[in-house]
Coordinates of C-alpha atoms in Angstrom, one line a residue:
Chain A
M1 CA 29.8 22.7 17.2
R2 CA 28.1 20.3 20.7
F3 CA 25.3 20.0 18.1
I4 CA 26.4 18.2 15.9
K5 CA 28.0 14.9 18.0
F6 CA 24.2 14.6 18.5
T7 CA 23.0 14.8 14.6
P8 CA 23.5 11.7 13.2
L9 CA 22.1 9.9 17.2
L10 CA 19.2 12.0 16.4
L11 CA 19.2 11.5 13.0
T12 CA 19.3 7.2 14.1
F13 CA 16.7 7.5 16.7
F14 CA 14.3 9.1 14.5
L15 CA 14.4 7.1 11.5
L16 CA 13.9 3.5 13.7
A17 CA 11.6 5.2 16.1
A18 CA 8.4 3.6 14.6
C19 CA 5.8 2.8 16.5
S20 CA 3.9 -0.5 15.8
A21 CA 0.9 -1.6 15.3
D22 CA -1.8 -2.9 18.4
P23 CA -2.6 -6.6 17.8
E24 CA -5.9 -5.6 18.8
A25 CA -6.7 -2.9 17.0
A26 CA -9.0 -4.8 15.0
D27 CA -11.5 -4.7 17.7
H28 CA -12.3 -1.1 16.8
Y29 CA -13.5 -2.2 13.6
A30 CA -16.5 -4.3 11.9
K31 CA -16.2 -7.6 13.0
R32 CA -17.6 -10.9 11.5
E33 CA -19.7 -12.7 12.8
E34 CA -18.0 -16.4 13.6
V35 CA -19.4 -20.5 13.5
N36 CA -15.8 -22.2 13.6
V37 CA -15.9 -26.3 11.9
N38 CA -14.3 -28.9 12.7
I39 CA -14.4 -32.3 10.5
E40 CA -13.7 -34.9 13.2
A41 CA -13.6 -38.9 12.0
P42 CA -11.4 -41.7 13.6
E43 CA -7.6 -42.6 13.5
S44 CA -7.5 -46.0 11.5
I45 CA -11.0 -46.0 8.7
E46 CA -10.7 -49.1 7.4
A47 CA -12.8 -50.0 4.1
G48 CA -15.7 -51.3 4.1
S49 CA -17.0 -50.2 7.2
A50 CA -18.6 -47.5 8.0
P51 CA -17.1 -44.9 9.8
K52 CA -18.1 -42.5 12.4
I53 CA -17.6 -39.3 10.5
D54 CA -18.6 -35.8 12.3
V55 CA -18.8 -31.7 11.5
K56 CA -19.4 -30.0 14.3
L57 CA -20.7 -26.4 14.3
T58 CA -19.4 -24.6 17.7
Q59 CA -19.8 -20.8 18.5
D60 CA -17.8 -19.0 21.4
G61 CA -17.2 -22.8 22.4
K62 CA -19.8 -23.3 22.6
S63 CA -21.8 -26.0 20.9
L64 CA -24.1 -24.6 17.8
E65 CA -27.5 -24.2 18.9
Q66 CA -28.4 -22.8 15.7
E67 CA -29.1 -25.4 12.5
A68 CA -27.7 -25.6 10.2
T69 CA -27.5 -26.7 6.3
V70 CA -24.5 -29.0 5.9
N71 CA -24.2 -31.0 2.7
F72 CA -20.9 -33.8 2.5
L73 CA -18.6 -33.7 -0.9
I74 CA -16.5 -37.6 -0.6
W75 CA -14.2 -37.9 -3.4
K76 CA -11.4 -40.5 -4.1
D77 CA -7.3 -38.9 -4.9
E78 CA -7.7 -36.3 -7.4
N79 CA -11.6 -37.3 -8.7
K80 CA -13.0 -35.0 -7.3
A81 CA -15.8 -33.4 -10.6
D82 CA -17.1 -37.1 -9.8
A83 CA -17.7 -36.4 -6.3
E84 CA -20.7 -38.3 -4.5
E85 CA -23.1 -35.6 -2.3
I86 CA -24.3 -36.5 0.6
P87 CA -26.6 -34.7 3.0
A88 CA -25.7 -34.9 6.6
S89 CA -27.8 -35.7 9.1
L90 CA -28.2 -33.5 12.8
D91 CA -27.3 -35.4 15.6
A92 CA -26.9 -33.0 18.0
D93 CA -26.8 -29.4 18.4
G94 CA -24.4 -28.0 16.3
T95 CA -23.1 -31.9 15.5
Y96 CA -24.1 -33.4 11.8
L97 CA -23.3 -37.6 10.6
L98 CA -21.5 -38.3 7.7
E99 CA -23.3 -41.9 6.8
Y100 CA -21.1 -43.3 4.5
T101 CA -18.6 -46.5 3.2
F102 CA -16.0 -46.3 2.2
P103 CA -15.6 -49.0 -0.8
S104 CA -11.6 -49.5 -0.7
D105 CA -8.0 -48.3 0.3
G106 CA -6.9 -45.1 -0.5
V107 CA -7.0 -41.8 -0.2
Y108 CA -10.1 -40.1 0.1
F109 CA -11.2 -36.0 0.3
V110 CA -14.3 -35.0 2.4
K111 CA -16.0 -31.8 2.2
A112 CA -18.3 -30.3 4.1
D113 CA -20.3 -27.6 3.2
V114 CA -21.6 -25.9 5.9
T115 CA -24.7 -22.5 5.6
V116 CA -25.6 -21.5 8.6
D117 CA -27.5 -17.5 7.8
N118 CA -24.6 -15.5 6.1
I119 CA -21.8 -17.8 7.1
H120 CA -20.4 -20.4 4.5
L121 CA -18.0 -22.7 4.9
M122 CA -16.4 -25.1 3.8
P123 CA -13.6 -27.4 5.2
T124 CA -11.8 -30.1 3.2
K125 CA -10.3 -33.2 5.2
Q126 CA -8.4 -35.7 3.6
I127 CA -8.8 -39.0 4.9
R128 CA -6.9 -42.3 4.8
V129 CA -8.7 -45.3 4.5
G130 CA -7.0 -49.4 5.2
E131 CA -3.2 -49.4 4.2
L132 CA -2.0 -47.0 1.4
T133 CA 0.2 -48.6 -1.7
Q134 CA 3.9 -47.6 -2.1
E135 CA 2.8 -45.5 -4.9
E136 CA 0.5 -43.1 -2.5
I137 CA 3.6 -42.9 0.2
E138 CA 5.2 -42.1 -1.9
K139 CA 3.2 -38.9 -3.6
I140 CA 1.8 -38.2 0.3
K141 CA 5.5 -37.5 1.2
Q142 CA 6.0 -35.0 -2.2
E143 CA 3.5 -33.1 -1.6
Q144 CA 4.7 -32.6 1.8
E145 CA 8.4 -31.9 0.7
Q146 CA 6.6 -29.2 -1.8
K147 CA 4.7 -27.7 1.5
K148 CA 7.7 -27.4 2.8
Q149 CA 9.4 -25.6 0.0
D150 CA 7.1 -23.3 -0.5
D151 CA 6.6 -22.5 2.9
S152 CA 9.9 -22.0 3.8
G153 CA 10.5 -20.0 -0.1
S154 CA 8.3 -17.9 -0.2
H155 CA 6.7 -14.4 2.7
H156 CA 3.7 -12.8 3.6
H157 CA 1.9 -10.6 1.3
H158 CA -0.2 -8.4 3.3
Chain B
M1 CA 20.4 48.2 4.8
E2 CA 20.1 51.8 4.2
A3 CA 17.4 54.3 6.1
Q4 CA 19.5 54.2 9.2
K5 CA 20.1 58.4 10.0
E6 CA 16.3 58.5 12.4
P7 CA 16.2 55.2 13.8
S8 CA 11.7 56.8 14.8
V9 CA 9.9 53.8 16.1
S10 CA 8.2 53.7 12.1
K11 CA 11.2 53.3 10.9
K12 CA 12.1 50.1 13.9
K13 CA 9.3 48.6 12.7
Q14 CA 9.3 48.8 8.4
Q15 CA 13.5 47.4 9.1
K16 CA 12.5 44.8 11.5
R17 CA 9.9 43.6 9.4
R18 CA 12.4 43.6 6.2
S19 CA 14.5 41.6 7.7
L20 CA 11.6 38.8 8.7
Y21 CA 10.6 38.9 4.8
Q22 CA 14.7 38.8 4.3
S23 CA 15.1 35.7 7.0
V24 CA 12.2 33.6 5.4
W25 CA 13.9 34.6 2.2
R26 CA 17.0 32.9 3.1
W27 CA 14.8 29.7 4.0
H28 CA 13.1 30.0 1.3
F29 CA 15.7 30.0 -1.2
Y30 CA 17.7 26.7 0.6
A31 CA 14.7 25.1 0.3
G32 CA 13.9 25.8 -3.1
L33 CA 17.4 24.4 -4.2
I34 CA 17.5 22.0 -2.8
I35 CA 14.7 20.4 -3.5
M36 CA 13.7 22.0 -7.2
P37 CA 15.2 18.8 -8.9
F38 CA 13.0 16.4 -7.1
L39 CA 9.8 18.0 -7.0
I40 CA 10.7 18.4 -11.4
I41 CA 11.4 14.3 -10.8
L42 CA 7.9 13.9 -9.0
A43 CA 6.0 15.5 -11.0
I44 CA 7.1 14.7 -14.4
T45 CA 6.2 10.6 -13.1
G46 CA 3.5 11.7 -11.8
G47 CA 2.5 13.2 -15.3
V48 CA 2.6 10.4 -16.2
Y49 CA 1.4 7.8 -13.6
L50 CA -1.7 9.6 -13.8
F51 CA -2.6 8.4 -17.3
K52 CA -1.3 4.6 -16.1
P53 CA -4.7 2.7 -17.5
Q54 CA -4.1 5.0 -20.5
I55 CA -0.9 3.3 -21.0
E56 CA -1.4 0.0 -19.9
A57 CA -4.8 -0.4 -21.8
A58 CA -2.4 0.7 -24.7
L59 CA 1.0 -1.3 -24.4
Y60 CA -0.4 -5.0 -22.9
K61 CA -3.3 -5.0 -25.6
D62 CA -2.4 -8.3 -26.9
Y63 CA -2.2 -9.3 -23.2
Y64 CA -5.5 -7.9 -21.7
E65 CA -8.0 -8.2 -24.6
V66 CA -10.0 -12.0 -25.5
T67 CA -12.6 -12.9 -27.2
P68 CA -15.8 -14.1 -25.1
Q69 CA -16.9 -17.1 -25.6
T70 CA -19.8 -19.1 -24.0
T71 CA -17.7 -21.8 -21.6
V72 CA -15.4 -20.7 -19.6
T73 CA -12.9 -22.5 -17.7
T74 CA -12.7 -22.6 -13.9
P75 CA -9.2 -20.2 -12.1
S76 CA -8.4 -23.8 -10.4
E77 CA -7.3 -24.5 -14.4
Q78 CA -6.7 -21.6 -15.4
I79 CA -3.7 -21.8 -12.5
N80 CA -2.7 -25.5 -13.8
T81 CA -2.1 -24.0 -17.4
V82 CA -0.1 -21.8 -15.7
E83 CA 2.0 -23.7 -13.3
A84 CA 2.3 -26.3 -16.0
V85 CA 4.3 -24.1 -18.0
N86 CA 6.3 -22.6 -15.0
P87 CA 7.0 -25.6 -12.9
N88 CA 9.5 -23.8 -10.7
A89 CA 7.1 -20.8 -10.0
A90 CA 5.1 -20.6 -7.3
V91 CA 1.3 -19.0 -7.6
T92 CA 0.9 -16.1 -5.4
S93 CA -2.1 -14.6 -6.6
Y94 CA -5.0 -14.8 -8.8
R95 CA -7.2 -11.7 -10.7
P96 CA -10.2 -12.9 -12.2
S97 CA -11.7 -11.7 -15.6
D98 CA -13.4 -8.7 -14.6
S99 CA -15.4 -7.6 -18.1
P100 CA -15.9 -10.6 -20.3
D101 CA -13.6 -9.4 -22.8
R102 CA -10.4 -9.3 -20.8
S103 CA -7.8 -12.3 -19.4
A104 CA -7.8 -13.4 -15.8
E105 CA -4.1 -12.9 -14.3
V106 CA -2.4 -15.4 -12.1
G107 CA 0.8 -13.5 -10.2
I108 CA 3.3 -16.2 -9.8
T109 CA 7.4 -16.2 -7.8
E110 CA 10.1 -17.4 -9.5
D111 CA 13.9 -16.8 -8.4
G112 CA 12.8 -14.5 -6.8
K113 CA 11.1 -11.9 -9.1
A114 CA 7.4 -11.2 -9.2
F115 CA 5.9 -12.3 -12.3
T116 CA 2.1 -12.0 -13.5
V117 CA 0.9 -14.5 -16.2
Y118 CA -1.6 -13.2 -18.7
V119 CA -4.8 -15.9 -19.2
D120 CA -8.4 -16.4 -21.8
P121 CA -10.3 -18.0 -19.4
Y122 CA -12.1 -19.2 -22.8
E123 CA -8.9 -21.3 -24.2
N124 CA -7.0 -21.6 -20.9
V125 CA -4.2 -20.3 -23.0
I126 CA -1.4 -18.1 -22.1
L127 CA -1.4 -14.7 -24.0
G128 CA 2.1 -13.9 -22.0
K129 CA 4.0 -13.0 -19.4
L130 CA 5.5 -10.3 -18.0
E131 CA 8.0 -9.0 -14.9
D132 CA 6.2 -6.7 -13.1
S133 CA 8.9 -4.5 -11.8
Y134 CA 9.9 -3.8 -15.6
K135 CA 6.1 -3.1 -16.5
L136 CA 6.4 0.7 -17.7
V137 CA 3.9 2.2 -15.3
N138 CA 6.4 0.4 -12.5
V139 CA 9.3 1.3 -13.6
F140 CA 7.6 5.9 -12.9
E141 CA 5.9 4.5 -10.2
K142 CA 9.2 3.2 -8.4
I143 CA 10.5 7.0 -9.4
H144 CA 7.8 8.1 -7.9
G145 CA 8.0 6.5 -5.0
E146 CA 11.5 5.7 -4.0
L147 CA 13.9 6.9 -6.9
L148 CA 14.6 3.4 -7.5
M149 CA 16.6 4.2 -4.3
G150 CA 14.6 1.5 -2.0
T151 CA 13.8 2.9 1.0
V152 CA 16.7 5.0 1.4
G153 CA 14.6 7.0 -2.1
D154 CA 11.6 7.0 0.0
R155 CA 12.9 8.6 3.2
I156 CA 14.6 11.5 0.4
V157 CA 10.9 11.6 -1.6
E158 CA 9.1 12.4 2.1
W159 CA 11.6 14.6 2.9
A160 CA 11.2 16.6 -0.4
A161 CA 8.1 16.6 0.0
C162 CA 7.8 18.0 3.5
W163 CA 9.9 21.0 2.5
A164 CA 7.6 21.8 -0.5
L165 CA 5.4 22.8 2.6
I166 CA 7.7 24.8 3.8
L167 CA 8.6 26.1 0.2
I168 CA 4.7 26.9 0.3
I169 CA 4.5 28.2 3.6
T170 CA 7.0 30.8 3.2
G171 CA 6.4 31.3 0.0
V172 CA 3.1 32.5 0.9
Y173 CA 5.1 35.1 3.2
L174 CA 6.8 35.9 0.9
G175 CA 4.4 36.7 -1.7
W176 CA 1.4 37.9 0.2
P177 CA 0.8 41.6 -1.4
K178 CA 2.6 44.0 0.5
M179 CA 0.6 47.1 -1.3
K180 CA -3.1 47.6 -0.5
G181 CA -7.0 48.3 -2.3
K182 CA -7.2 47.1 -6.4
S183 CA -2.6 46.8 -7.1
K184 CA -3.0 43.7 -4.7
I185 CA -4.6 41.2 -7.1
R186 CA -2.0 42.0 -9.4
G187 CA 1.5 40.3 -8.8
V188 CA 0.0 37.3 -6.8
L189 CA -3.4 36.9 -8.8
V190 CA -2.6 37.8 -12.0
P191 CA 1.4 38.3 -13.7
R192 CA 1.8 42.8 -14.2
L193 CA 3.9 41.7 -17.2
N194 CA 4.4 45.3 -18.8
K195 CA 6.3 46.7 -15.6
G196 CA 9.9 45.5 -16.5
K197 CA 12.1 42.4 -16.4
K198 CA 12.5 42.5 -12.2
L199 CA 8.6 42.0 -12.1
R200 CA 8.1 40.1 -14.8
A201 CA 10.5 37.5 -13.9
R202 CA 8.8 38.0 -10.3
D203 CA 5.0 37.7 -11.3
L204 CA 6.2 34.7 -13.4
H205 CA 7.0 32.3 -10.7
V206 CA 4.6 34.0 -7.8
V207 CA 1.6 34.3 -10.1
P208 CA 1.3 30.4 -10.9
A209 CA 2.8 29.8 -7.7
F210 CA 0.0 31.1 -6.1
W211 CA -2.2 28.4 -8.1
I212 CA -0.3 25.9 -8.4
S213 CA 0.1 26.1 -4.4
L214 CA -3.4 24.9 -3.6
G215 CA -2.3 21.7 -5.4
L216 CA 0.3 21.1 -4.4
L217 CA -0.7 20.6 -0.9
F218 CA -2.9 18.8 -1.7
L219 CA -0.9 16.0 -3.7
I220 CA 1.6 16.6 -0.4
L221 CA -1.0 16.5 2.1
T222 CA -2.9 13.0 0.3
G223 CA 0.7 11.9 -0.7
L224 CA 2.0 12.0 2.6
P225 CA 0.4 8.8 4.8
W226 CA 1.9 6.2 1.7
S227 CA 5.0 7.7 2.8
G228 CA 7.5 5.2 4.3
L229 CA 8.6 7.0 7.6
W230 CA 6.0 9.2 8.7
G231 CA 3.1 7.9 6.8
N232 CA 3.7 4.3 7.6
N233 CA 3.4 5.9 11.9
F234 CA 1.0 8.4 11.1
Q235 CA -1.3 5.0 10.0
I236 CA -0.2 3.1 12.8
L237 CA -1.5 6.1 15.2
T238 CA -4.7 6.4 13.5
T239 CA -5.3 2.1 13.1
N240 CA -4.9 2.0 16.8
A241 CA -6.5 4.5 17.8
G242 CA -9.9 3.3 15.7
V243 CA -10.0 6.5 13.3
G244 CA -8.2 5.8 10.2
Y245 CA -8.2 1.8 7.7
P246 CA -8.8 -0.8 10.0
P247 CA -5.4 -3.0 10.3
S248 CA -4.2 -4.9 7.4
V249 CA -5.7 -2.5 4.5
W250 CA -2.7 -0.1 4.7
V251 CA -1.0 -1.1 8.1
G252 CA -0.7 -4.4 10.6
D253 CA -1.8 -7.5 10.8
A254 CA -4.5 -10.0 8.5
P255 CA -5.7 -11.8 11.0
A256 CA -4.8 -15.9 10.4
S257 CA -6.3 -18.9 9.4
D258 CA -7.0 -21.3 12.1
V259 CA -4.7 -24.2 11.6
K260 CA -6.2 -26.2 14.3
T261 CA -2.3 -27.4 15.8
K262 CA -3.2 -30.6 17.4
E263 CA -4.2 -31.7 14.1
I264 CA -1.0 -30.5 12.2
A265 CA 1.7 -29.3 14.2
D266 CA 1.9 -33.8 14.0
V267 CA 2.6 -33.5 10.5
P268 CA 5.2 -33.6 9.3
W269 CA 5.8 -30.8 7.4
S270 CA 8.4 -28.8 8.8
A271 CA 9.7 -31.8 10.8
E272 CA 12.5 -34.3 8.4
N273 CA 13.2 -37.7 8.1
L274 CA 10.0 -38.7 9.5
P275 CA 8.1 -41.3 8.4
V276 CA 4.8 -40.8 6.3
P277 CA 2.1 -40.3 9.1
V278 CA 0.2 -43.5 7.6
S279 CA -2.3 -43.5 11.0
T280 CA -2.7 -40.0 11.6
N281 CA -5.7 -39.8 9.3
Q282 CA -7.1 -35.9 9.8
Q283 CA -5.1 -33.3 7.4
Y284 CA -6.9 -30.9 6.2
T285 CA -6.4 -28.9 3.0
Q286 CA -5.9 -25.5 1.5
L287 CA -9.3 -24.4 -0.1
S288 CA -9.0 -24.3 -4.1
V289 CA -9.4 -20.7 -5.7
D290 CA -12.2 -21.2 -7.3
D291 CA -14.0 -22.0 -4.0
V292 CA -12.7 -18.3 -2.7
V293 CA -13.5 -17.2 -6.0
S294 CA -17.5 -18.1 -5.3
I295 CA -17.8 -16.8 -2.0
A296 CA -16.5 -12.9 -3.2
E297 CA -19.5 -13.8 -5.4
E298 CA -21.7 -14.4 -2.5
E299 CA -20.3 -11.7 -0.3
G300 CA -21.3 -9.1 -3.3
V301 CA -17.7 -8.6 -4.1
K302 CA -17.4 -6.8 -7.4
P303 CA -14.6 -8.9 -10.8
G304 CA -11.8 -7.0 -10.2
Y305 CA -10.5 -8.0 -8.1
N306 CA -7.5 -9.8 -7.0
I307 CA -7.1 -12.8 -4.8
M308 CA -3.5 -13.1 -2.7
I309 CA -3.0 -16.9 -1.9
P310 CA -1.7 -18.0 1.5
Q311 CA 1.9 -18.4 1.1
T312 CA 2.8 -20.1 4.7
Q313 CA 1.0 -23.1 7.2
D314 CA -1.3 -19.5 8.7
G315 CA -1.5 -17.9 5.8
V316 CA -4.9 -15.9 4.3
F317 CA -6.2 -15.9 0.7
T318 CA -6.8 -12.4 0.6
L319 CA -9.0 -10.8 -1.4
S320 CA -8.6 -7.5 -2.5
A321 CA -9.7 -4.3 -4.5
F322 CA -8.2 -1.2 -5.0
P323 CA -10.2 0.9 -7.7
P324 CA -10.8 3.7 -9.5
K325 CA -13.6 5.1 -6.8
A326 CA -12.6 4.6 -2.6
R327 CA -15.8 3.5 -2.3
D328 CA -15.8 0.4 -3.9
E329 CA -12.7 -0.1 -1.8
V330 CA -12.6 -4.1 -0.4
T331 CA -9.8 -5.7 1.5
M332 CA -11.2 -8.9 2.6
H333 CA -9.0 -12.1 5.0
I334 CA -10.4 -15.8 4.1
D335 CA -9.1 -18.8 6.7
Q336 CA -7.7 -21.8 4.2
Y337 CA -8.7 -24.2 5.2
T338 CA -12.9 -23.7 6.2
G339 CA -13.6 -20.6 3.8
A340 CA -14.3 -18.5 6.8
V341 CA -14.6 -14.8 6.7
L342 CA -12.5 -13.9 9.2
A343 CA -12.9 -9.9 8.2
D344 CA -14.4 -8.1 5.6
Y345 CA -12.6 -4.2 5.1
R346 CA -14.3 -2.2 2.3
Y347 CA -15.1 1.5 2.2
D348 CA -18.4 1.8 5.0
N349 CA -15.7 0.1 7.4
Y350 CA -13.2 2.4 7.8
N351 CA -13.3 5.3 9.8
T352 CA -13.6 9.2 9.2
L353 CA -10.0 9.6 9.4
G354 CA -9.5 6.7 7.1
K355 CA -12.4 7.0 4.6
V356 CA -10.7 10.4 4.4
I357 CA -7.1 9.0 3.1
A358 CA -8.8 7.6 0.9
Y359 CA -10.4 9.5 -1.3
G360 CA -7.4 11.4 -0.7
I361 CA -4.8 8.4 -2.3
T362 CA -8.7 7.9 -5.4
I363 CA -7.9 11.8 -6.5
H364 CA -3.7 12.0 -5.9
K365 CA -3.9 8.5 -8.6
G366 CA -6.5 10.8 -10.8
T367 CA -8.4 8.1 -11.2
E368 CA -11.6 9.1 -8.9
F369 CA -13.4 11.4 -11.3
G370 CA -12.4 10.7 -14.4
I371 CA -10.7 11.7 -17.3
W372 CA -11.4 15.2 -15.6
N373 CA -9.5 14.1 -12.5
Q374 CA -6.5 12.8 -14.6
I375 CA -6.3 16.0 -17.1
I376 CA -6.7 18.2 -13.4
G377 CA -3.9 16.3 -11.7
L378 CA -1.6 16.9 -14.9
L379 CA -2.2 20.0 -15.2
V380 CA -1.2 20.1 -11.3
C381 CA 2.1 18.3 -12.3
I382 CA 3.4 21.2 -15.5
G383 CA 2.8 24.0 -13.4
I384 CA 4.8 22.6 -10.5
V385 CA 7.8 22.0 -13.1
G386 CA 7.0 25.3 -14.5
I387 CA 7.0 27.3 -10.9
A388 CA 10.4 25.4 -9.9
V389 CA 12.0 26.4 -13.6
S390 CA 10.4 29.5 -12.6
G391 CA 12.1 30.2 -9.9
F392 CA 15.5 29.2 -10.8
I393 CA 15.2 32.0 -13.7
L394 CA 13.8 34.2 -10.8
W395 CA 17.0 33.7 -8.5
L396 CA 19.1 34.1 -11.4
S397 CA 17.6 37.4 -12.5
R398 CA 18.7 38.7 -9.6
K399 CA 21.8 36.6 -8.4
P400 CA 25.3 39.0 -8.0
E401 CA 28.2 37.7 -10.0
G402 CA 29.7 35.3 -7.4
K403 CA 27.4 35.2 -5.3
L404 CA 24.4 33.2 -4.4
G405 CA 21.8 36.2 -3.7
S406 CA 20.8 35.4 -0.9
P407 CA 19.7 38.3 1.4
K408 CA 22.1 39.4 4.8
A409 CA 21.1 37.2 7.6
P410 CA 19.2 39.0 9.8
S411 CA 19.3 38.9 13.7
D412 CA 18.4 36.1 15.6
K413 CA 15.4 38.2 17.4
V414 CA 13.7 38.9 14.0
M415 CA 14.2 34.9 13.1
K416 CA 12.3 33.9 16.1
G417 CA 8.9 33.5 14.6
V418 CA 10.1 31.9 11.6
I419 CA 12.1 30.0 13.4
V420 CA 9.4 28.5 15.8
L421 CA 7.0 27.6 12.7
M422 CA 10.4 25.9 11.6
I423 CA 10.3 24.3 14.4
I424 CA 6.3 22.8 14.2
L425 CA 7.4 21.9 11.2
G426 CA 10.2 19.9 12.5
I427 CA 8.4 18.5 14.8
I428 CA 5.3 17.2 13.2
F429 CA 8.1 16.3 10.5
P430 CA 10.8 14.3 12.1
L431 CA 12.7 14.3 8.0
V432 CA 12.1 17.6 7.6
G433 CA 13.9 18.4 11.3
I434 CA 16.9 16.8 10.8
S435 CA 17.7 18.8 7.8
I436 CA 16.2 21.9 9.3
I437 CA 18.8 20.9 11.8
V438 CA 21.9 20.6 9.2
V439 CA 20.9 23.5 7.2
W440 CA 20.8 25.6 10.4
L441 CA 24.2 24.4 11.4
F442 CA 25.8 25.3 8.9
D443 CA 23.9 28.6 8.5
R444 CA 25.0 29.4 11.7
F445 CA 28.7 27.7 12.6
V446 CA 30.2 27.0 8.8
I447 CA 29.3 30.1 6.8
P448 CA 31.0 32.2 9.8
R449 CA 34.1 30.9 9.7
V450 CA 34.2 30.2 6.2
P451 CA 35.4 34.0 4.4
A452 CA 34.8 32.5 0.6
L453 CA 31.9 30.8 1.9
K454 CA 30.6 34.5 3.9
R455 CA 30.8 36.1 0.7
F456 CA 29.3 33.8 -1.2
F457 CA 26.6 33.5 0.7
N458 CA 25.9 37.1 1.5
A459 CA 25.7 36.0 5.7

């Protein structure tokens, strides 16, 4: 009869005993070649100036030696349809320069379209030029508020 | 027990065999009686679920069908329309149209409930909105997978499926032909309909059960890998060992988007009441769904996939397709800031066991081999209901008044063989192990102590 006492214990053990996924398990399966991309821009940009903005490509922590095709797309606010396309110039191994003069103050988006072999990267960075109007600040505040809600409101799906 | 006057060696042997037969009969009976209702539920709901494509195409015709035109709107325009109509919803997924006359689907969550919104990609108008958990076929799937009872239901289904294995094993032992020669086939492969009522009742259970159990065995073995306890652990073991699905296809985490912490961590989307850092210039924005669709095209992923939109800072766009045929499956994770393909898992990237499970699942669901797959699946489902019912009738036809009609309990010695088999199954399937312990305790300690039960169970 002593068995009966252990039954709930055994039951809990079996129901809870779950192995866990190994974070390194991906090493056993097909891997993709990785190239890291970073758009680098100065902290503050004035309208009418040509700031040093570049794209840095790295692989395994080192500058990418292989040549890539890099194009920039630049637009202001929501006017993505009117984006200006500017080809990048190669500066050094893995570094591509944007030569562009921001015409006026405001919120700009700089998208770098990078192709290396069959790898296609397309990061977009928000760049603020000059002083923002109260309206623009409010808008950014709202967007961030929205993001915060999204972050806490829903969970990650696999 | 009869014929005990001259206990010759062969008589003893015969008696022993008869006892073993009885003990197996008892277990077949216990298992059958307990899981019969579950098997019937699983067979009926599964039989309906097999025809999901046809049922949904008929039910949601108005939401699915669109008239092809020359100009198509972009996915982000369609998503904007859905957001405008459902301002409080979070968009969680987008499924591009997979043929010119099929609508696109936008998945949203609102008040914790998931909905699918169907959009005409040409006109950019909403055709309809359905709550996912109330879709008819999803309800059948929910019953089939967890009896509408969440985790508890999932465990019950898993447990019933494991016990069905015991039924098949014990059933094969019980039905194994005892006669030699030609008559072997009759009563196992072919029923004997004109040899009296009792034999007919037996054969109407045993003969179909023999044929159906092949299909049932297949459904159990292919169904178990997606069960919540055994299946989940099995998947984790095979994924970790590098022999199954790659991580994140079934178990394991997807890779994370590179959030470039030094730049984004300063941005106060997690801090409260901080002034907008107007001087902090650099913030990556999330890729648009249009870009993700173009990446899918570049990567050669055929339409029919679903894009899961990241809901956290380090989440990824997950592109997944589980089409009718296993070899077309895709799970692809895309960095939400750079568009980099972080992982690309196609059927070809599954390891051997993963491929086997994948085929098992598509055949189980009746999609792998088209209409014939569905028809054979349906026949097996009907057969399962049939053998459950005929088993019950067989028991009724043999059951004496006021008793369950189980054979007398044999000695422990004879039960050894059966016990070993039970222990092995109990170790492989912990839920079976637990219930075997419970039934054994009942069989061993409760029944002998309660005279009424003892009479009832014929112990």
